[in-house]
């Protein structure tokens, strides 16, 4: 289960290994989805029962959850589904970003708290939290918002602009963007990925405050921090000399 660059890289690597038959699954949220050159499926499974049915129908012998750390429902469904099927499950999840010297973070548990943290006085806000989450900003229409997302979208806010862009981003570019747009405050998910960390570094360099959305709590599952470790897990699971397996 993908939707991240980790999932994509892992699937591409597994597709080169004749011991494995891999299918990479996407939710299908992104309109500009670029499918990698590996077998893919797109769309929800239909809840826990749908995933159970899929794992059985496709005789999957391993399930790797390489979804985004904020894709909490899918990760929960994976845990519940393998309880029924007995399929070995591994979660690939990069560690959360840690506050460094010079960071001015305010950690919040959800978007409601993030909006409250913006304060009453109008400010110039940069946010990359995602198309669905930005709806919460409608509760504070006094601010100016620069909203970056993979796809273009519209939002009913008097002072909002959408910036469609796909990472990875670099620090110089992020810094230039924040200065040009006179950004005063950043709202970010604690994604933990290197691909989007540049905005946090740029904020630090410019002394900008960051409202940081804490990660959702996921049910426990065997977890590795890097997609490469999933290769070792599969090797251990099925034995280095095993014949073709479904992942
Ligand atoms: P979510 O809330 O955890 O999942 C909602 C539903 O979307 C799931 O119940 C499932 O539908 C379907 N779904 C999610 N990931 C799927 C996958 N990889 N393959 C097939 N179906 C999937 O997930 P989300 O936050 O909407 O994220 C959707 C996708 O975008 C994920 O693949 C995630 O990795 C990626 N993404 C999310 C974020 C984020 O901040 N949330 C950021 C970047 C990328 P059914 O119940 O019908 O099976």
Coordinates of C-alpha atoms and ligand atoms in Angstrom, one line a residue:
X1 CA 0.0 0.0 0.0
X2 CA 1.6 3.2 -1.2
X3 CA 0.9 6.8 -1.7
X4 CA 4.5 7.8 -0.7
X5 CA 7.9 7.9 -2.4
X6 CA 9.0 5.1 0.0
X7 CA 6.2 2.9 -1.3
X8 CA 7.0 3.7 -4.9
X9 CA 10.7 3.0 -4.5
X10 CA 10.1 -0.3 -2.7
X11 CA 7.6 -1.5 -5.3
X12 CA 10.0 -0.6 -8.1
X13 CA 12.8 -2.5 -6.4
X14 CA 10.7 -5.6 -5.7
X15 CA 9.5 -5.6 -9.3
X16 CA 13.1 -6.3 -10.4
X17 CA 13.4 -9.3 -8.1
X18 CA 12.1 -12.5 -9.8
X19 CA 11.2 -14.0 -6.3
X20 CA 8.4 -11.5 -5.9
X21 CA 5.2 -10.6 -7.6
X22 CA 4.4 -7.1 -6.4
X23 CA 1.2 -4.9 -6.7
X24 CA 1.4 -1.3 -5.6
X25 CA -1.9 0.1 -4.3
X26 CA -3.0 3.7 -4.5
X27 CA -6.1 5.3 -2.9
X28 CA -6.6 7.3 -6.1
X29 CA -6.9 10.7 -4.4
X30 CA -4.3 12.5 -6.6
X31 CA -5.7 13.6 -9.9
X32 CA -2.1 13.9 -11.4
X33 CA -1.2 10.4 -10.1
X34 CA 1.9 9.2 -12.0
X35 CA 1.8 5.4 -12.0
X36 CA 5.3 3.8 -11.7
X37 CA 6.3 1.1 -14.1
X38 CA 5.1 -1.7 -11.8
X39 CA 1.7 -3.5 -11.5
X40 CA -0.6 -1.1 -9.7
X41 CA -4.2 -1.0 -8.5
X42 CA -6.1 2.3 -7.8
X43 CA -9.0 2.9 -5.4
X44 CA -10.1 1.8 -1.9
X45 CA -10.5 -1.8 -1.0
X46 CA -13.9 -1.3 0.6
X47 CA -13.0 -1.2 4.3
X48 CA -11.5 -4.0 6.3
X49 CA -13.7 -6.6 4.7
X50 CA -12.7 -5.5 1.3
X51 CA -9.0 -5.7 2.1
X52 CA -9.5 -9.2 3.7
X53 CA -11.2 -10.3 0.5
X54 CA -8.5 -8.8 -1.7
X55 CA -5.7 -10.4 0.3
X56 CA -7.4 -13.8 0.0
X57 CA -8.4 -13.5 -3.6
X58 CA -4.9 -12.4 -4.7
X59 CA -3.2 -15.0 -2.4
X60 CA -1.0 -12.2 -0.9
X61 CA 1.8 -13.6 1.2
X62 CA 2.9 -10.3 2.7
X63 CA 1.3 -6.9 3.2
X64 CA 3.5 -3.8 3.4
X65 CA 1.9 -0.6 4.6
X66 CA 3.9 2.2 3.1
X67 CA 1.1 4.8 3.3
X68 CA 1.7 8.3 4.6
X69 CA 2.0 8.5 8.4
X70 CA -1.3 10.5 8.4
X71 CA -3.2 7.9 6.4
X72 CA -4.4 6.5 9.7
X73 CA -7.5 4.7 8.5
X74 CA -5.7 2.7 5.9
X75 CA -3.0 1.6 8.5
X76 CA -5.8 0.7 10.9
X77 CA -7.6 -1.4 8.3
X78 CA -4.3 -3.2 7.4
X79 CA -3.8 -4.2 11.1
X80 CA -7.5 -5.4 11.4
X81 CA -7.4 -7.3 8.0
X82 CA -4.3 -9.3 8.8
X83 CA -5.8 -10.3 12.1
X84 CA -8.3 -12.2 10.0
X85 CA -6.1 -13.5 7.2
X86 CA -2.8 -14.1 9.1
X87 CA -0.9 -12.3 6.3
X88 CA 2.5 -11.0 7.6
X89 CA 2.3 -7.2 7.9
X90 CA 5.1 -4.7 7.9
X91 CA 4.7 -0.9 8.2
X92 CA 7.3 1.4 6.6
X93 CA 7.2 4.7 8.4
X94 CA 9.9 7.3 8.5
X95 CA 10.5 8.7 12.0
X96 CA 8.8 12.0 12.8
X97 CA 10.9 15.2 12.5
X98 CA 12.4 16.3 15.7
X99 CA 12.6 19.9 16.9
X100 CA 16.2 21.3 16.3
X101 CA 17.9 24.3 17.8
X102 CA 16.3 27.5 16.3
X103 CA 13.0 25.8 15.5
X104 CA 9.9 27.7 16.7
X105 CA 7.4 24.9 16.7
X106 CA 4.0 24.8 18.3
X107 CA 2.7 21.2 18.2
X108 CA -1.0 20.7 17.8
X109 CA -3.1 17.5 17.7
X110 CA -5.5 18.4 14.9
X111 CA -6.5 21.1 12.3
X112 CA -8.9 22.7 14.7
X113 CA -6.1 23.5 17.1
X114 CA -3.9 24.5 14.2
X115 CA -6.4 27.1 13.1
X116 CA -6.7 28.4 16.7
X117 CA -2.9 28.7 16.9
X118 CA -3.0 31.2 14.0
X119 CA -4.5 33.8 16.3
X120 CA -7.0 36.5 15.6
X121 CA -4.9 39.1 13.9
X122 CA -4.5 38.6 10.1
X123 CA -1.3 36.8 9.2
X124 CA 0.3 35.5 6.0
X125 CA 0.2 31.7 6.3
X126 CA 1.9 29.0 4.2
X127 CA 0.4 25.6 4.5
X128 CA 1.1 22.2 2.9
X129 CA -1.3 20.1 5.0
X130 CA -3.4 18.7 2.1
X131 CA -6.5 19.5 0.1
X132 CA -9.0 18.0 2.6
X133 CA -7.4 19.4 5.7
X134 CA -7.3 23.0 4.4
X135 CA -11.1 23.3 4.7
X136 CA -10.5 23.9 8.4
X137 CA -8.9 27.3 7.5
X138 CA -12.4 28.5 6.5
X139 CA -13.0 29.0 10.3
X140 CA -10.3 31.8 10.1
X141 CA -11.0 33.7 6.9
X142 CA -9.1 36.8 8.1
X143 CA -5.7 35.3 7.2
X144 CA -3.9 35.3 3.9
X145 CA -3.2 31.7 2.8
X146 CA -0.7 30.2 0.4
X147 CA -1.8 26.6 0.1
X148 CA 0.5 24.2 -1.6
X149 CA -0.7 20.8 -2.9
X150 CA 0.1 18.3 -5.6
X151 CA -3.1 19.1 -7.5
X152 CA -4.8 22.5 -8.2
X153 CA -8.0 22.9 -6.2
X154 CA -10.4 25.7 -5.2
X155 CA -11.4 26.8 -1.7
X156 CA -14.0 29.3 -0.5
X157 CA -11.7 31.7 1.3
X158 CA -11.3 35.4 0.5
X159 CA -7.5 35.5 0.7
X160 CA -6.3 32.1 -0.4
X161 CA -4.1 31.1 -3.3
X162 CA -3.3 27.5 -4.3
X163 CA 0.1 26.6 -5.5
X164 CA 0.2 23.3 -7.3
X165 CA 3.6 21.7 -6.9
X166 CA 5.1 18.3 -6.4
X167 CA 8.2 17.7 -4.2
X168 CA 11.0 17.2 -3.4
X169 CA 11.7 20.9 -2.6
X170 CA 15.0 22.5 -1.7
X171 CA 15.8 24.9 1.1
X172 CA 16.9 27.8 -1.2
X173 CA 13.7 27.5 -3.1
X174 CA 11.5 27.4 0.0
X175 CA 13.3 30.3 1.5
X176 CA 12.9 32.3 -1.6
X177 CA 9.2 31.5 -1.7
X178 CA 8.6 32.5 2.0
X179 CA 10.5 35.8 1.5
X180 CA 8.8 36.7 -1.7
X181 CA 5.4 35.9 -0.3
X182 CA 6.2 37.6 3.0
X183 CA 5.1 34.4 4.8
X184 CA 4.8 34.9 8.6
X185 CA 3.8 31.4 9.7
X186 CA 3.9 27.8 8.4
X187 CA 1.4 25.1 9.1
X188 CA 2.7 21.6 8.4
X189 CA 2.1 17.9 9.1
X190 CA 4.9 16.2 10.8
X191 CA 5.5 14.0 7.7
X192 CA 9.0 13.1 8.6
X193 CA 10.1 12.7 5.0
X194 CA 13.3 14.2 3.6
X195 CA 11.4 15.3 0.4
X196 CA 9.4 18.0 2.3
X197 CA 11.8 18.9 5.1
X198 CA 13.2 21.9 3.3
X199 CA 10.3 24.1 4.4
X200 CA 11.1 23.3 8.0
X201 CA 14.8 24.2 7.4
X202 CA 13.8 27.4 5.6
X203 CA 11.5 28.4 8.4
X204 CA 14.3 27.8 10.9
X205 CA 16.7 30.0 8.9
X206 CA 14.1 32.8 8.6
X207 CA 13.0 32.5 12.3
X208 CA 9.4 31.7 11.2
X209 CA 7.0 29.9 13.6
X210 CA 5.7 26.5 12.5
X211 CA 2.4 25.1 13.6
X212 CA 3.2 21.4 13.5
X213 CA 0.4 18.8 13.3
X214 CA 1.4 15.8 15.5
X215 CA 1.0 12.4 13.9
X216 CA -2.1 10.3 14.5
X217 CA -1.6 7.4 16.8
X218 CA -1.6 4.1 14.9
X219 CA -2.3 0.6 16.2
X220 CA 1.0 -1.2 16.9
X221 CA 2.5 -3.2 14.0
X222 CA 6.0 -4.3 13.1
X223 CA 7.6 -1.2 11.7
X224 CA 10.8 -0.2 9.8
X225 CA 12.0 3.3 9.2
X226 CA 13.4 2.8 5.7
X227 CA 11.9 1.0 2.8
X228 CA 15.2 -0.8 2.2
X229 CA 14.6 -2.6 5.5
X230 CA 11.5 -4.1 4.0
X231 CA 13.7 -6.1 1.6
X232 CA 15.5 -7.7 4.5
X233 CA 12.1 -8.5 6.2
X234 CA 10.9 -10.2 3.0
X235 CA 14.1 -12.2 2.7
X236 CA 13.7 -13.4 6.3
X237 CA 10.0 -14.1 5.9
X238 CA 10.3 -16.2 2.8
X239 CA 13.9 -17.3 2.7
X240 CA 16.5 -16.0 0.3
X241 CA 16.1 -18.8 -2.2
X242 CA 12.3 -18.9 -2.2
X243 CA 10.2 -19.1 -5.3
X244 CA 7.9 -16.4 -6.6
X245 CA 5.8 -14.8 -3.8
X246 CA 2.9 -12.4 -3.9
X247 CA 3.4 -9.0 -2.1
Ligands
LIG1 P1 -6.8 7.2 4.9 O1 -7.7 8.3 5.5 O2 -6.0 6.4 5.9 O3 -7.7 6.2 4.1 C1 -9.0 6.5 3.7 C2 -9.4 5.4 2.7 O4 -8.7 5.5 1.5 C3 -9.1 4.0 3.2 O5 -10.0 3.5 4.1 C4 -9.0 3.2 1.9 O6 -10.4 3.0 1.4 C5 -8.4 4.3 1.0 N1 -7.0 4.1 0.9 C6 -6.0 4.8 1.5 N2 -4.8 4.5 1.1 C7 -5.0 3.5 0.2 C8 -4.1 2.8 -0.6 N3 -2.8 3.0 -0.5 N4 -4.6 1.9 -1.4 C9 -6.0 1.7 -1.5 N5 -6.8 2.4 -0.8 C10 -6.4 3.3 0.0 O7 -5.9 7.8 3.8 P2 -5.6 9.3 3.3 O8 -5.1 10.1 4.4 O9 -6.9 9.7 2.6 O10 -4.5 9.0 2.2 C11 -4.8 8.4 0.9 C12 -3.5 8.1 0.2 O11 -2.8 9.3 0.1 C13 -2.7 7.1 1.0 O12 -2.2 6.2 0.0 C14 -1.5 7.9 1.6 O13 -0.3 7.2 1.6 C15 -1.5 9.1 0.6 N6 -1.1 10.4 1.2 C16 -1.7 10.8 2.3 C17 -1.3 11.9 2.9 C18 -2.0 12.4 4.2 O14 -1.5 13.4 4.8 N7 -3.0 11.8 4.7 C19 -0.2 12.6 2.4 C20 0.4 12.2 1.3 C21 0.0 11.0 0.7 P3 -11.1 1.7 1.7 O15 -11.6 1.7 3.1 O16 -12.2 1.7 0.7 O17 -10.2 0.5 1.5

